CSV table of C-alpha atoms and ligand atoms in Angstrom, one decimal:
chain,number,residue,atom,x,y,z
A,1,MET,CA,-160.8,10.4,123.2
A,2,VAL,CA,-159.2,13.6,124.3
A,3,SER,CA,-157.1,15.2,121.6
A,4,PRO,CA,-153.6,16.3,122.4
A,5,HIS,CA,-152.5,19.9,122.0
A,6,PRO,CA,-151.4,20.5,118.5
A,7,LEU,CA,-147.7,21.4,119.6
A,8,VAL,CA,-147.5,17.8,121.3
A,9,SER,CA,-148.8,16.3,118.1
A,10,LEU,CA,-146.2,18.2,116.2
A,11,LEU,CA,-143.5,17.2,118.2
A,12,ALA,CA,-144.5,13.6,118.4
A,13,ILE,CA,-145.2,13.4,114.7
A,14,LEU,CA,-141.9,14.9,113.8
A,15,LEU,CA,-140.0,12.4,116.0
A,16,LEU,CA,-142.1,9.6,114.8
A,17,ALA,CA,-141.8,10.4,111.2
A,18,LEU,CA,-137.8,10.6,111.5
A,19,THR,CA,-137.7,7.5,113.6
A,20,LEU,CA,-139.9,5.7,111.0
A,21,ALA,CA,-137.9,6.7,108.2
A,22,SER,CA,-134.5,5.6,109.7
A,23,GLY,CA,-136.3,2.4,111.0
A,24,LEU,CA,-137.4,1.8,107.5
A,25,ILE,CA,-134.0,1.4,106.3
A,26,TRP,CA,-133.7,-1.6,108.6
A,27,PHE,CA,-137.1,-2.7,107.9
A,28,GLU,CA,-136.5,-2.6,104.1
A,29,ARG,CA,-133.3,-4.7,104.3
A,30,ARG,CA,-134.8,-7.4,106.4
A,31,LEU,CA,-137.9,-7.5,104.3
A,32,LEU,CA,-135.9,-7.7,101.1
A,33,ALA,CA,-133.8,-10.3,102.5
A,34,TRP,CA,-136.8,-12.2,103.5
A,35,TRP,CA,-138.1,-12.4,100.0
A,36,GLN,CA,-134.7,-13.3,98.6
A,37,ASP,CA,-134.3,-16.3,101.0
A,38,ARG,CA,-131.6,-14.3,103.0
A,39,TYR,CA,-131.5,-13.0,106.6
A,40,GLY,CA,-130.4,-9.3,106.1
A,41,PRO,CA,-128.8,-7.4,108.8
A,42,ASN,CA,-129.3,-9.5,112.0
A,43,ARG,CA,-126.1,-8.9,113.9
A,44,VAL,CA,-126.0,-5.4,115.5
A,45,GLY,CA,-128.5,-5.6,118.5
A,46,PRO,CA,-131.7,-7.5,118.8
A,47,PHE,CA,-132.8,-8.5,115.2
A,48,GLY,CA,-130.2,-6.4,113.9
A,49,LEU,CA,-132.1,-3.2,114.9
A,50,LEU,CA,-129.2,-1.2,115.9
A,51,GLN,CA,-127.8,-1.5,112.2
A,52,VAL,CA,-129.4,1.8,111.6
A,53,LEU,CA,-127.7,3.4,114.6
A,54,ALA,CA,-124.1,2.0,113.5
A,55,ASP,CA,-124.9,3.2,110.0
A,56,MET,CA,-125.8,6.5,111.4
A,57,ILE,CA,-122.6,6.9,113.4
A,58,LYS,CA,-120.8,5.9,110.4
A,59,ILE,CA,-122.4,8.4,108.0
A,60,PHE,CA,-121.7,11.2,110.5
A,61,ALA,CA,-118.1,10.2,110.7
A,62,LYS,CA,-117.9,10.5,106.9
A,63,GLU,CA,-116.1,13.4,105.2
A,64,ASP,CA,-118.8,15.9,104.1
A,65,TRP,CA,-117.4,16.9,100.8
A,66,VAL,CA,-118.7,19.7,98.5
A,67,PRO,CA,-117.2,19.3,95.1
A,68,PRO,CA,-115.1,22.5,94.2
A,69,PHE,CA,-116.9,22.6,90.9
A,70,ALA,CA,-120.3,22.4,92.4
A,71,ASP,CA,-122.7,25.4,92.8
A,72,LYS,CA,-122.3,25.7,96.6
A,73,VAL,CA,-125.6,27.2,97.6
A,74,ALA,CA,-127.9,24.9,95.6
A,75,PHE,CA,-125.7,22.0,96.3
A,76,ILE,CA,-126.2,22.4,100.1
A,77,LEU,CA,-129.8,23.5,99.9
A,78,ALA,CA,-131.1,20.5,97.7
A,79,PRO,CA,-131.0,17.8,100.4
A,80,ALA,CA,-132.7,20.0,102.9
A,81,ILE,CA,-135.5,20.9,100.5
A,82,ILE,CA,-136.7,17.2,100.2
A,83,VAL,CA,-136.8,16.5,103.9
A,84,VAL,CA,-138.5,19.8,104.6
A,85,THR,CA,-141.2,19.6,101.8
A,86,VAL,CA,-142.0,15.9,102.8
A,87,LEU,CA,-142.1,16.6,106.6
A,88,LEU,CA,-144.4,19.6,105.8
A,89,SER,CA,-146.8,17.1,104.2
A,90,PHE,CA,-146.9,15.1,107.5
A,91,ALA,CA,-148.4,18.2,109.2
A,92,VAL,CA,-151.7,17.6,107.5
A,93,LEU,CA,-152.0,13.8,108.0
A,94,PRO,CA,-154.7,12.7,110.5
A,95,PHE,CA,-153.1,9.7,112.4
A,96,ALA,CA,-156.0,9.4,114.7
A,97,PRO,CA,-158.9,11.5,115.6
A,98,GLY,CA,-157.4,14.7,117.0
A,99,VAL,CA,-153.9,13.5,116.4
A,100,ILE,CA,-153.1,16.0,113.7
A,101,VAL,CA,-150.8,19.1,113.6
A,102,SER,CA,-153.1,21.1,111.3
A,103,ASP,CA,-156.4,20.1,110.0
A,104,LEU,CA,-156.3,22.1,106.8
A,105,ASN,CA,-159.5,22.2,104.7
A,106,ILE,CA,-157.4,21.8,101.5
A,107,ALA,CA,-155.0,19.4,102.9
A,108,LEU,CA,-155.1,17.2,99.8
A,109,LEU,CA,-154.0,20.1,97.7
A,110,PHE,CA,-151.4,21.0,100.1
A,111,PHE,CA,-150.0,17.3,100.0
A,112,LEU,CA,-149.8,17.7,96.2
A,113,ALA,CA,-148.2,20.9,96.3
A,114,MET,CA,-145.5,19.8,98.6
A,115,SER,CA,-144.8,16.7,96.7
A,116,SER,CA,-144.4,18.9,93.7
A,117,LEU,CA,-142.1,21.0,95.3
A,118,GLY,CA,-139.9,17.9,96.1
A,119,VAL,CA,-138.9,17.8,92.5
A,120,TYR,CA,-136.8,21.1,93.0
A,121,SER,CA,-134.6,19.1,95.5
A,122,ILE,CA,-133.7,16.5,92.9
A,123,VAL,CA,-133.3,18.8,90.1
A,124,LEU,CA,-131.2,21.4,91.9
A,125,ALA,CA,-129.1,18.3,93.2
A,126,GLY,CA,-128.6,17.1,89.6
A,127,TRP,CA,-128.0,20.6,88.3
A,128,SER,CA,-125.5,21.9,90.8
A,129,SER,CA,-123.3,18.7,91.0
A,130,ASP,CA,-122.1,19.7,87.7
A,131,ASN,CA,-121.6,16.1,86.7
A,132,LYS,CA,-123.2,14.5,83.7
A,133,TYR,CA,-124.6,11.5,85.5
A,134,SER,CA,-126.1,13.8,88.1
A,135,LEU,CA,-127.6,16.1,85.4
A,136,LEU,CA,-129.1,13.0,83.6
A,137,GLY,CA,-130.7,11.9,86.8
A,138,GLY,CA,-131.9,15.3,87.6
A,139,MET,CA,-133.4,15.6,84.1
A,140,ARG,CA,-135.0,12.3,84.3
A,141,ALA,CA,-136.3,13.2,87.8
A,142,ALA,CA,-137.8,16.4,86.4
A,143,ALA,CA,-139.6,14.7,83.4
A,144,GLN,CA,-140.7,11.7,85.5
A,145,MET,CA,-142.1,13.4,88.6
A,146,LEU,CA,-143.8,16.2,86.7
A,147,SER,CA,-145.7,13.8,84.4
A,148,TYR,CA,-146.7,11.4,87.3
A,149,GLU,CA,-147.7,14.6,89.3
A,150,VAL,CA,-150.4,15.3,86.7
A,151,PHE,CA,-152.4,12.0,87.0
A,152,MET,CA,-151.5,11.6,90.7
A,153,GLY,CA,-153.7,14.6,91.4
A,154,LEU,CA,-156.4,13.5,88.8
A,155,SER,CA,-156.5,10.1,90.6
A,156,LEU,CA,-157.2,11.5,93.7
A,157,MET,CA,-160.2,13.6,92.5
A,158,GLY,CA,-162.6,10.5,92.5
A,159,VAL,CA,-162.0,10.4,96.2
A,160,VAL,CA,-162.6,14.1,96.5
A,161,LEU,CA,-165.9,13.7,94.5
A,162,LEU,CA,-167.0,11.0,96.7
A,163,ALA,CA,-166.1,12.6,100.1
A,164,GLY,CA,-167.1,16.1,99.0
A,165,THR,CA,-164.1,17.7,100.9
A,166,PHE,CA,-160.4,18.3,100.4
A,167,SER,CA,-159.9,17.9,104.2
A,168,LEU,CA,-158.1,14.5,104.9
A,169,ASN,CA,-160.0,14.3,108.2
A,170,GLY,CA,-163.2,14.8,106.4
A,171,ILE,CA,-162.1,12.2,103.7
A,172,VAL,CA,-161.6,9.6,106.4
A,173,ARG,CA,-164.8,10.4,108.2
A,174,ALA,CA,-166.6,9.9,104.8
A,175,GLN,CA,-165.3,6.3,104.6
A,176,ARG,CA,-167.3,5.3,107.8
A,177,HIS,CA,-169.6,3.0,105.9
A,178,LEU,CA,-167.3,2.0,103.0
A,179,TRP,CA,-163.7,2.5,102.4
A,180,PHE,CA,-163.0,4.2,98.9
A,181,ILE,CA,-161.0,1.2,97.8
A,182,VAL,CA,-164.2,-0.4,96.7
A,183,PRO,CA,-165.6,2.4,94.4
A,184,GLN,CA,-162.2,3.8,93.6
A,185,PHE,CA,-160.1,0.8,92.9
A,186,ALA,CA,-158.8,2.2,89.7
A,187,GLY,CA,-158.0,5.4,91.6
A,188,PHE,CA,-156.0,3.5,94.0
A,189,LEU,CA,-153.9,1.7,91.3
A,190,LEU,CA,-153.2,5.1,89.6
A,191,PHE,CA,-152.3,6.8,92.9
A,192,PHE,CA,-149.9,3.8,93.9
A,193,ILE,CA,-148.2,3.8,90.6
A,194,ALA,CA,-147.9,7.5,90.8
A,195,GLY,CA,-146.6,7.3,94.4
A,196,LEU,CA,-144.0,4.9,93.3
A,197,ALA,CA,-142.8,7.2,90.7
A,198,GLU,CA,-143.1,10.3,93.1
A,199,THR,CA,-140.9,8.7,95.6
A,200,ARG,CA,-138.3,7.4,92.9
A,201,ARG,CA,-138.8,4.0,94.2
A,202,LEU,CA,-138.0,0.9,92.2
A,203,PRO,CA,-139.3,0.0,89.6
A,204,PHE,CA,-139.3,3.8,88.9
A,205,ASP,CA,-136.0,4.7,90.3
A,206,LEU,CA,-134.7,6.1,86.9
A,207,PRO,CA,-133.2,9.2,88.6
A,208,GLU,CA,-131.0,7.1,90.4
A,209,ALA,CA,-130.5,4.1,88.2
A,210,GLU,CA,-127.3,2.6,89.7
A,211,SER,CA,-126.6,0.3,86.9
A,212,GLU,CA,-126.4,3.2,84.3
A,213,LEU,CA,-125.9,6.5,86.2
A,214,VAL,CA,-123.7,5.8,89.0
A,215,ALA,CA,-126.1,7.0,91.7
A,216,GLY,CA,-128.0,9.6,89.6
A,217,PHE,CA,-128.6,12.9,91.1
A,218,HIS,CA,-126.8,12.3,94.3
A,219,SER,CA,-123.6,11.0,92.7
A,220,GLU,CA,-121.7,13.7,94.1
A,221,TYR,CA,-123.1,13.7,97.5
A,222,SER,CA,-121.4,12.3,100.6
A,223,GLY,CA,-121.8,12.2,104.3
A,224,MET,CA,-125.0,13.5,105.9
A,225,LYS,CA,-126.0,15.3,102.8
A,226,PHE,CA,-126.4,12.0,101.1
A,227,GLY,CA,-128.1,10.8,104.4
A,228,MET,CA,-130.6,13.5,104.0
A,229,PHE,CA,-131.6,12.2,100.5
A,230,PHE,CA,-132.2,8.8,101.9
A,231,VAL,CA,-134.2,10.1,104.9
A,232,GLY,CA,-136.1,12.1,102.5
A,233,GLU,CA,-136.7,9.1,100.2
A,234,TYR,CA,-138.0,6.9,103.2
A,235,LEU,CA,-140.1,9.8,104.6
A,236,GLY,CA,-141.6,9.9,101.1
A,237,ILE,CA,-142.5,6.3,101.2
A,238,THR,CA,-143.9,6.7,104.5
A,239,LEU,CA,-146.1,9.8,103.4
A,240,ILE,CA,-147.3,7.9,100.3
A,241,SER,CA,-148.3,4.8,102.3
A,242,ALA,CA,-150.0,7.0,104.9
A,243,MET,CA,-151.8,8.8,102.1
A,244,ILE,CA,-152.9,5.5,100.5
A,245,ALA,CA,-154.2,4.4,104.1
A,246,ILE,CA,-155.9,7.6,104.7
A,247,LEU,CA,-157.6,8.0,101.0
A,248,PHE,CA,-158.5,4.6,100.1
A,249,PHE,CA,-158.5,2.2,103.4
A,250,GLY,CA,-160.2,4.4,105.9
A,251,GLY,CA,-157.2,5.8,107.7
A,252,TRP,CA,-157.6,5.1,111.4
A,253,LEU,CA,-161.2,3.5,111.0
A,254,GLY,CA,-161.5,-0.2,111.8
A,255,PRO,CA,-163.2,-2.4,114.3
A,256,GLY,CA,-161.9,-3.4,117.8
A,257,LEU,CA,-158.3,-2.1,118.0
A,258,PRO,CA,-157.5,1.6,119.0
A,259,PRO,CA,-157.6,4.1,116.0
A,260,LEU,CA,-153.9,4.8,116.2
A,261,LEU,CA,-153.0,1.1,115.9
A,262,TRP,CA,-155.2,0.6,113.0
A,263,PHE,CA,-153.6,3.5,111.3
A,264,PHE,CA,-150.1,2.1,111.8
A,265,LEU,CA,-151.2,-1.4,110.8
A,266,LYS,CA,-152.4,-0.2,107.4
A,267,LEU,CA,-149.3,2.0,107.1
A,268,PHE,CA,-147.1,-1.0,107.6
A,269,CYS,CA,-149.1,-3.0,105.0
A,270,PHE,CA,-148.3,-0.4,102.5
A,271,LEU,CA,-144.7,0.0,103.4
A,272,SER,CA,-144.2,-3.7,102.9
A,273,LEU,CA,-146.0,-3.4,99.4
A,274,PHE,CA,-143.6,-0.7,98.5
A,275,ILE,CA,-140.6,-3.0,99.4
A,276,LEU,CA,-142.2,-5.9,97.6
A,277,MET,CA,-142.4,-3.8,94.5
A,278,ARG,CA,-138.7,-3.2,94.8
A,279,ALA,CA,-138.0,-6.9,95.4
A,280,ALA,CA,-140.0,-8.1,92.4
A,281,LEU,CA,-140.0,-5.6,89.5
A,282,PRO,CA,-137.2,-4.6,87.1
A,283,ARG,CA,-136.6,-1.0,86.1
A,284,PRO,CA,-138.5,0.1,82.8
A,285,ARG,CA,-136.8,2.1,80.1
A,286,PHE,CA,-137.2,5.8,80.4
A,287,ASP,CA,-139.2,6.3,77.1
A,288,GLN,CA,-141.5,3.4,78.3
A,289,LEU,CA,-142.0,5.2,81.6
A,290,MET,CA,-142.9,8.4,80.1
A,291,ALA,CA,-145.1,6.6,77.4
A,292,TRP,CA,-147.1,4.9,80.1
A,293,ALA,CA,-147.5,8.1,82.1
A,294,TRP,CA,-148.9,10.2,79.2
A,295,LYS,CA,-150.5,7.6,76.8
A,296,LEU,CA,-152.0,5.1,79.4
A,297,LEU,CA,-152.3,6.3,82.8
A,298,LEU,CA,-153.4,10.0,82.1
A,299,PRO,CA,-156.3,8.8,79.9
A,300,LEU,CA,-157.1,6.1,82.6
A,301,ALA,CA,-157.3,8.7,85.3
A,302,LEU,CA,-159.3,11.1,83.2
A,303,LEU,CA,-161.6,8.2,82.3
A,304,ASN,CA,-162.0,7.3,86.0
A,305,LEU,CA,-162.8,10.9,87.0
A,306,LEU,CA,-165.4,11.1,84.3
A,307,VAL,CA,-167.1,7.9,85.4
A,308,THR,CA,-167.0,8.7,89.0
A,309,GLY,CA,-168.2,12.2,88.3
A,310,ALA,CA,-171.2,10.9,86.2
A,311,LEU,CA,-172.0,8.2,88.9
A,312,VAL,CA,-172.0,10.8,91.7
A,313,LEU,CA,-174.1,13.2,89.7
A,314,ALA,CA,-176.7,10.4,88.9
A,315,PHE,CA,-176.8,8.6,92.3
A,316,LEU,CA,-175.6,10.7,95.2
A,317,PRO,CA,-177.9,13.1,96.8
A,318,ARG,CA,-176.8,16.8,96.3
A,319,ARG,CA,-175.1,18.4,99.1
B,1,MET,CA,-149.7,-7.2,82.9
B,2,PHE,CA,-150.5,-10.4,84.4
B,3,GLY,CA,-146.8,-11.2,84.3
B,4,ILE,CA,-146.0,-8.4,86.5
B,5,VAL,CA,-148.7,-9.4,89.1
B,6,ARG,CA,-147.4,-13.0,88.9
B,7,THR,CA,-143.9,-11.9,89.6
B,8,ILE,CA,-145.0,-10.0,92.7
B,9,TRP,CA,-146.8,-12.9,93.9
B,10,ASP,CA,-144.0,-15.3,93.3
B,11,VAL,CA,-141.5,-13.1,95.0
B,12,PHE,CA,-144.0,-12.7,98.0
B,13,ARG,CA,-144.1,-16.4,98.3
B,14,HIS,CA,-140.4,-16.6,98.6
B,15,GLY,CA,-140.9,-15.2,102.1
B,16,PHE,CA,-142.2,-18.6,103.2
B,17,GLN,CA,-139.4,-20.6,101.7
B,18,PRO,CA,-136.3,-21.8,103.6
B,19,ARG,CA,-133.6,-19.4,103.6
B,20,VAL,CA,-130.2,-20.3,102.0
B,21,THR,CA,-128.1,-18.2,104.2
B,22,ARG,CA,-126.1,-20.1,106.7
B,23,GLN,CA,-125.5,-18.4,110.0
B,24,TYR,CA,-121.8,-18.9,109.9
B,25,PRO,CA,-120.1,-18.7,113.4
B,26,GLU,CA,-123.2,-20.3,115.0
B,27,GLN,CA,-123.6,-22.9,112.1
B,28,PRO,CA,-120.1,-23.9,111.1
B,29,ALA,CA,-119.5,-24.9,107.5
B,30,TYR,CA,-118.5,-28.4,106.7
B,31,LEU,CA,-115.0,-28.7,105.7
B,32,PRO,CA,-113.9,-31.9,104.1
B,33,PRO,CA,-110.7,-33.6,105.3
B,34,ARG,CA,-108.8,-32.6,102.3
B,35,TRP,CA,-109.6,-28.9,102.5
B,36,ARG,CA,-106.8,-26.8,101.8
B,37,GLY,CA,-106.5,-24.3,104.7
B,38,ARG,CA,-104.0,-23.3,107.4
B,39,ILE,CA,-100.5,-24.9,106.7
B,40,ILE,CA,-98.8,-27.0,109.3
B,41,LEU,CA,-95.4,-28.8,109.6
B,42,SER,CA,-95.8,-32.2,110.8
B,43,ARG,CA,-93.3,-34.5,112.8
B,44,ASP,CA,-92.4,-38.1,112.0
B,45,PRO,CA,-93.7,-40.8,114.5
B,46,ASP,CA,-90.5,-40.7,116.5
B,47,GLY,CA,-91.2,-36.8,117.1
B,48,GLY,CA,-88.5,-35.4,114.8
B,49,GLU,CA,-89.1,-32.9,112.4
B,50,ARG,CA,-90.0,-34.2,109.0
B,51,CYS,CA,-88.9,-31.2,107.0
B,52,VAL,CA,-85.5,-31.7,105.2
B,53,ALA,CA,-85.2,-28.1,104.2
B,54,CYS,CA,-85.0,-29.0,100.4
B,55,TYR,CA,-86.6,-25.7,99.4
B,56,LEU,CA,-88.9,-27.5,97.0
B,57,CYS,CA,-92.0,-25.9,98.5
B,58,ALA,CA,-90.4,-22.4,98.7
B,59,ILE,CA,-89.6,-22.8,94.9
B,60,VAL,CA,-93.0,-24.1,93.8
B,61,CYS,CA,-95.1,-21.6,95.8
B,62,PRO,CA,-96.7,-19.3,93.2
B,63,VAL,CA,-96.8,-16.3,95.6
B,64,ASP,CA,-93.3,-16.7,97.1
B,65,CYS,CA,-94.6,-16.8,100.7
B,66,ILE,CA,-92.5,-19.5,102.1
B,67,ALA,CA,-89.1,-18.5,103.4
B,68,LEU,CA,-86.6,-21.0,105.1
B,69,GLN,CA,-82.9,-21.7,105.9
B,70,ALA,CA,-81.4,-25.1,105.6
B,71,THR,CA,-79.0,-26.3,108.2
B,72,GLU,CA,-77.7,-29.8,109.4
B,73,ASP,CA,-77.4,-31.4,113.0
B,74,ALA,CA,-74.8,-33.2,114.4
B,75,ALA,CA,-76.1,-36.4,113.1
B,76,GLY,CA,-76.1,-35.1,109.4
B,77,ARG,CA,-80.0,-34.6,109.3
B,78,ARG,CA,-81.1,-31.6,107.4
B,79,TYR,CA,-83.6,-29.4,109.0
B,80,PRO,CA,-84.8,-25.8,108.5
B,81,GLU,CA,-83.1,-23.3,110.9
B,82,PHE,CA,-86.1,-21.0,110.4
B,83,PHE,CA,-89.3,-21.7,108.5
B,84,ARG,CA,-91.6,-18.7,107.8
B,85,ILE,CA,-94.8,-18.7,106.0
B,86,ASN,CA,-96.5,-15.4,105.3
B,87,PHE,CA,-100.4,-16.2,105.4
B,88,SER,CA,-101.3,-12.8,104.2
B,89,ARG,CA,-99.8,-13.9,100.8
B,90,CYS,CA,-100.7,-17.6,100.6
B,91,ILE,CA,-103.4,-18.5,98.4
B,92,PHE,CA,-103.9,-21.9,99.8
B,93,CYS,CA,-103.3,-23.6,96.5
B,94,GLY,CA,-101.7,-26.7,98.0
B,95,TYR,CA,-98.7,-26.9,95.7
B,96,CYS,CA,-96.3,-26.8,98.5
B,97,GLU,CA,-97.9,-30.1,100.0
B,98,ASP,CA,-97.7,-31.7,96.5
B,99,ALA,CA,-94.0,-30.8,96.1
B,100,CYS,CA,-92.9,-31.8,99.5
B,101,PRO,CA,-91.0,-35.2,99.4
B,102,THR,CA,-91.3,-35.9,103.1
B,103,TYR,CA,-95.0,-35.2,103.8
B,104,ALA,CA,-93.8,-32.5,106.1
B,105,ILE,CA,-95.9,-29.6,104.9
B,106,GLN,CA,-99.6,-30.2,105.0
B,107,LEU,CA,-102.7,-28.2,104.5
B,108,THR,CA,-105.5,-28.5,107.2
B,109,PRO,CA,-109.3,-27.8,107.4
B,110,ASP,CA,-109.0,-24.5,109.2
B,111,PHE,CA,-109.3,-21.1,107.7
B,112,GLU,CA,-110.3,-19.1,110.7
B,113,MET,CA,-107.0,-17.1,111.0
B,114,SER,CA,-108.4,-13.5,111.1
B,115,GLU,CA,-105.9,-11.0,112.8
B,116,PHE,CA,-106.1,-7.3,113.3
B,117,ARG,CA,-102.3,-6.8,112.5
B,118,ARG,CA,-101.0,-8.0,109.3
B,119,GLN,CA,-97.7,-8.9,110.9
B,120,ASN,CA,-99.5,-11.6,113.0
B,121,LEU,CA,-100.2,-13.6,109.9
B,122,VAL,CA,-96.5,-14.3,109.5
B,123,TYR,CA,-96.1,-17.7,111.1
B,124,GLU,CA,-92.7,-18.9,112.3
B,125,LYS,CA,-91.6,-22.7,112.6
B,126,GLU,CA,-92.8,-22.8,116.2
B,127,ASP,CA,-96.4,-21.7,115.1
B,128,LEU,CA,-96.4,-24.2,112.2
B,129,LEU,CA,-95.0,-27.3,113.8
B,130,ILE,CA,-97.5,-29.6,115.4
B,131,SER,CA,-96.9,-32.6,117.7
B,132,GLY,CA,-97.9,-35.5,115.4
B,133,PRO,CA,-97.6,-36.9,111.9
B,134,GLY,CA,-100.7,-35.2,110.4
B,135,LYS,CA,-102.3,-37.2,107.5
B,136,TYR,CA,-99.7,-39.6,107.1
B,137,PRO,CA,-99.3,-41.6,110.3
B,138,GLY,CA,-96.2,-44.1,110.4
B,139,TYR,CA,-94.2,-42.5,107.5
B,140,ASN,CA,-90.7,-41.6,108.4
B,141,PHE,CA,-88.7,-40.2,105.6
B,142,TRP,CA,-85.3,-40.9,107.3
B,143,ARG,CA,-86.1,-44.5,107.9
B,144,VAL,CA,-87.0,-45.3,104.2
B,145,ALA,CA,-84.4,-43.0,102.5
B,146,GLY,CA,-81.3,-44.5,101.6
B,147,VAL,CA,-79.3,-41.5,103.1
B,148,LYS,CA,-76.5,-42.0,105.5
B,149,ILE,CA,-77.1,-40.2,108.8
B,150,GLY,CA,-75.7,-40.5,112.3
B,151,GLY,CA,-76.9,-43.9,113.8
B,152,LYS,CA,-78.0,-45.3,110.3
B,153,ASP,CA,-75.6,-46.4,107.7
B,154,LYS,CA,-76.1,-47.3,103.9
B,155,GLY,CA,-78.3,-50.2,103.4
B,156,GLU,CA,-80.0,-50.2,106.8
B,157,SER,CA,-83.1,-48.4,105.8
B,158,GLU,CA,-86.4,-50.3,105.5
B,159,ASN,CA,-86.7,-52.3,102.3
B,160,GLU,CA,-83.2,-51.7,101.4
B,161,ALA,CA,-80.7,-54.1,100.2
B,162,PRO,CA,-77.3,-54.0,101.7
B,163,PRO,CA,-74.9,-52.1,99.3
B,164,ALA,CA,-73.5,-54.5,96.8
B,165,ASP,CA,-69.8,-55.2,97.0
B,166,LEU,CA,-68.5,-54.0,93.8
B,167,ARG,CA,-65.6,-56.3,93.6
B,168,GLN,CA,-68.0,-59.4,94.2
B,169,LEU,CA,-69.9,-58.5,90.9
B,170,LEU,CA,-66.7,-58.7,88.7
B,171,PRO,CA,-67.2,-61.5,86.1
C,1,SF4,S1,-100.4,-23.3,99.7
C,1,SF4,FE1,-99.6,-22.5,97.8
C,1,SF4,S2,-99.4,-20.2,98.1
C,1,SF4,FE2,-99.7,-21.4,100.2
C,1,SF4,S3,-97.6,-21.7,100.8
C,1,SF4,FE3,-98.2,-23.5,99.8
C,1,SF4,S4,-97.5,-23.1,97.6
C,1,SF4,FE4,-97.5,-21.2,98.7
C,2,SF4,S1,-91.5,-28.6,103.8
C,2,SF4,FE1,-91.1,-30.3,102.5
C,2,SF4,S2,-90.8,-29.3,100.5
C,2,SF4,FE2,-90.6,-27.7,102.0
C,2,SF4,S3,-88.4,-27.6,102.5
C,2,SF4,FE3,-89.3,-29.0,104.0
C,2,SF4,S4,-89.1,-30.9,103.1
C,2,SF4,FE4,-88.8,-29.6,101.4
């Protein structure tokens, strides 16, 4: 397969990621409805697909209000940060052999760094809104995302040990014979939970927590700034799903079908899993959330790393 | 822990169960004959207006959405000069139908009255009057009421005895 020019990949991936993120809103609503014995949006266009477009037009027509009491610069910057950081991570994702913007040799670290930067968006949004609910949401986000960041990185180290590289391309290639889900099942579970918390998805949507905090950190946002948070959230889900597919399920590898198709097939499975979590699980209390992160999941991640390290040392040939 | 997995599985299985949503305009809902919907004014079997403009419906209406003005024709029959229902206020409680002594005002199984302009929800007598007797075929208030109108004297109503001659009853 001839690999396209990186610039072509860049434009294609940018376009694809944004379309996917907005299409995901429709996908999520339909899927949630399906699991709740309803239909969901099915009126606008074929299968209600144009619903997203209608919502987009609506949100663009809304008044874009900046509260007079807000810290203007941070308030306007916050929604941009989340979209930018998540989109930057897409640069290192290998969609198929050659279809990648930049094959960094530390791609995994880059991804972790970018997802940590995403916290700033939420915290700044909560802080600059000058609203107690926003501030509470921002505080929760900071605590939640920082503590889940810790073992998110640790849970991936098992994969790095097995693959012997930080490059995502290399990690996919290392799974030619065996997907890492088999030796790293615990790592997968930990990463999935951390991914849920990182993207602030239900059941870990405590920074938003509509039932207690109005809309959490984005209570004061309206119009397209609010839309940016949404796009950022859905981009984040897409990113984490893609990461799961790449790190644990062999990325584009698969028999028969073309690699790109395999990748998207896996991607959609995990997107659906994210949405299923939302349909099925209630939100935990905040102290429970923190207790799980530090008292249960972090030790588990360390244990996983320890055992993997020992086994790799004992059985795998030195590289 | 097992409970969480079990919940997720149960929710997943719900995808394969029939949906409860009814696709409304394509699959219309069943409305029983006694459904309380759009209000009509009926006519008696002879084609005359049943309403005798007694104001009972207007008085009983909890939201005051009926307005009418009584008048009388040459034969002495009372009828409403105008009869107006503001459907943007009507709560379809059906009290007016209960109060009506002549079965004139009736609620029907129809609720699809959407309008773009609120003003269009004010129905005049021409909009309310239907051509038939509605739920009570055969009933004609003027034929059974012992009221004297043009063409019908006292004692000429159905099941009505002729008026007693007071002098005949003297002991
Ligand atoms: S149905 Fe109730 S609210 Fe409507 S006009 Fe009759 S009495 Fe009034
Ligand atoms: S509709 Fe019935 S209750 Fe109302 S004024 Fe006419 S006769 Fe009286």
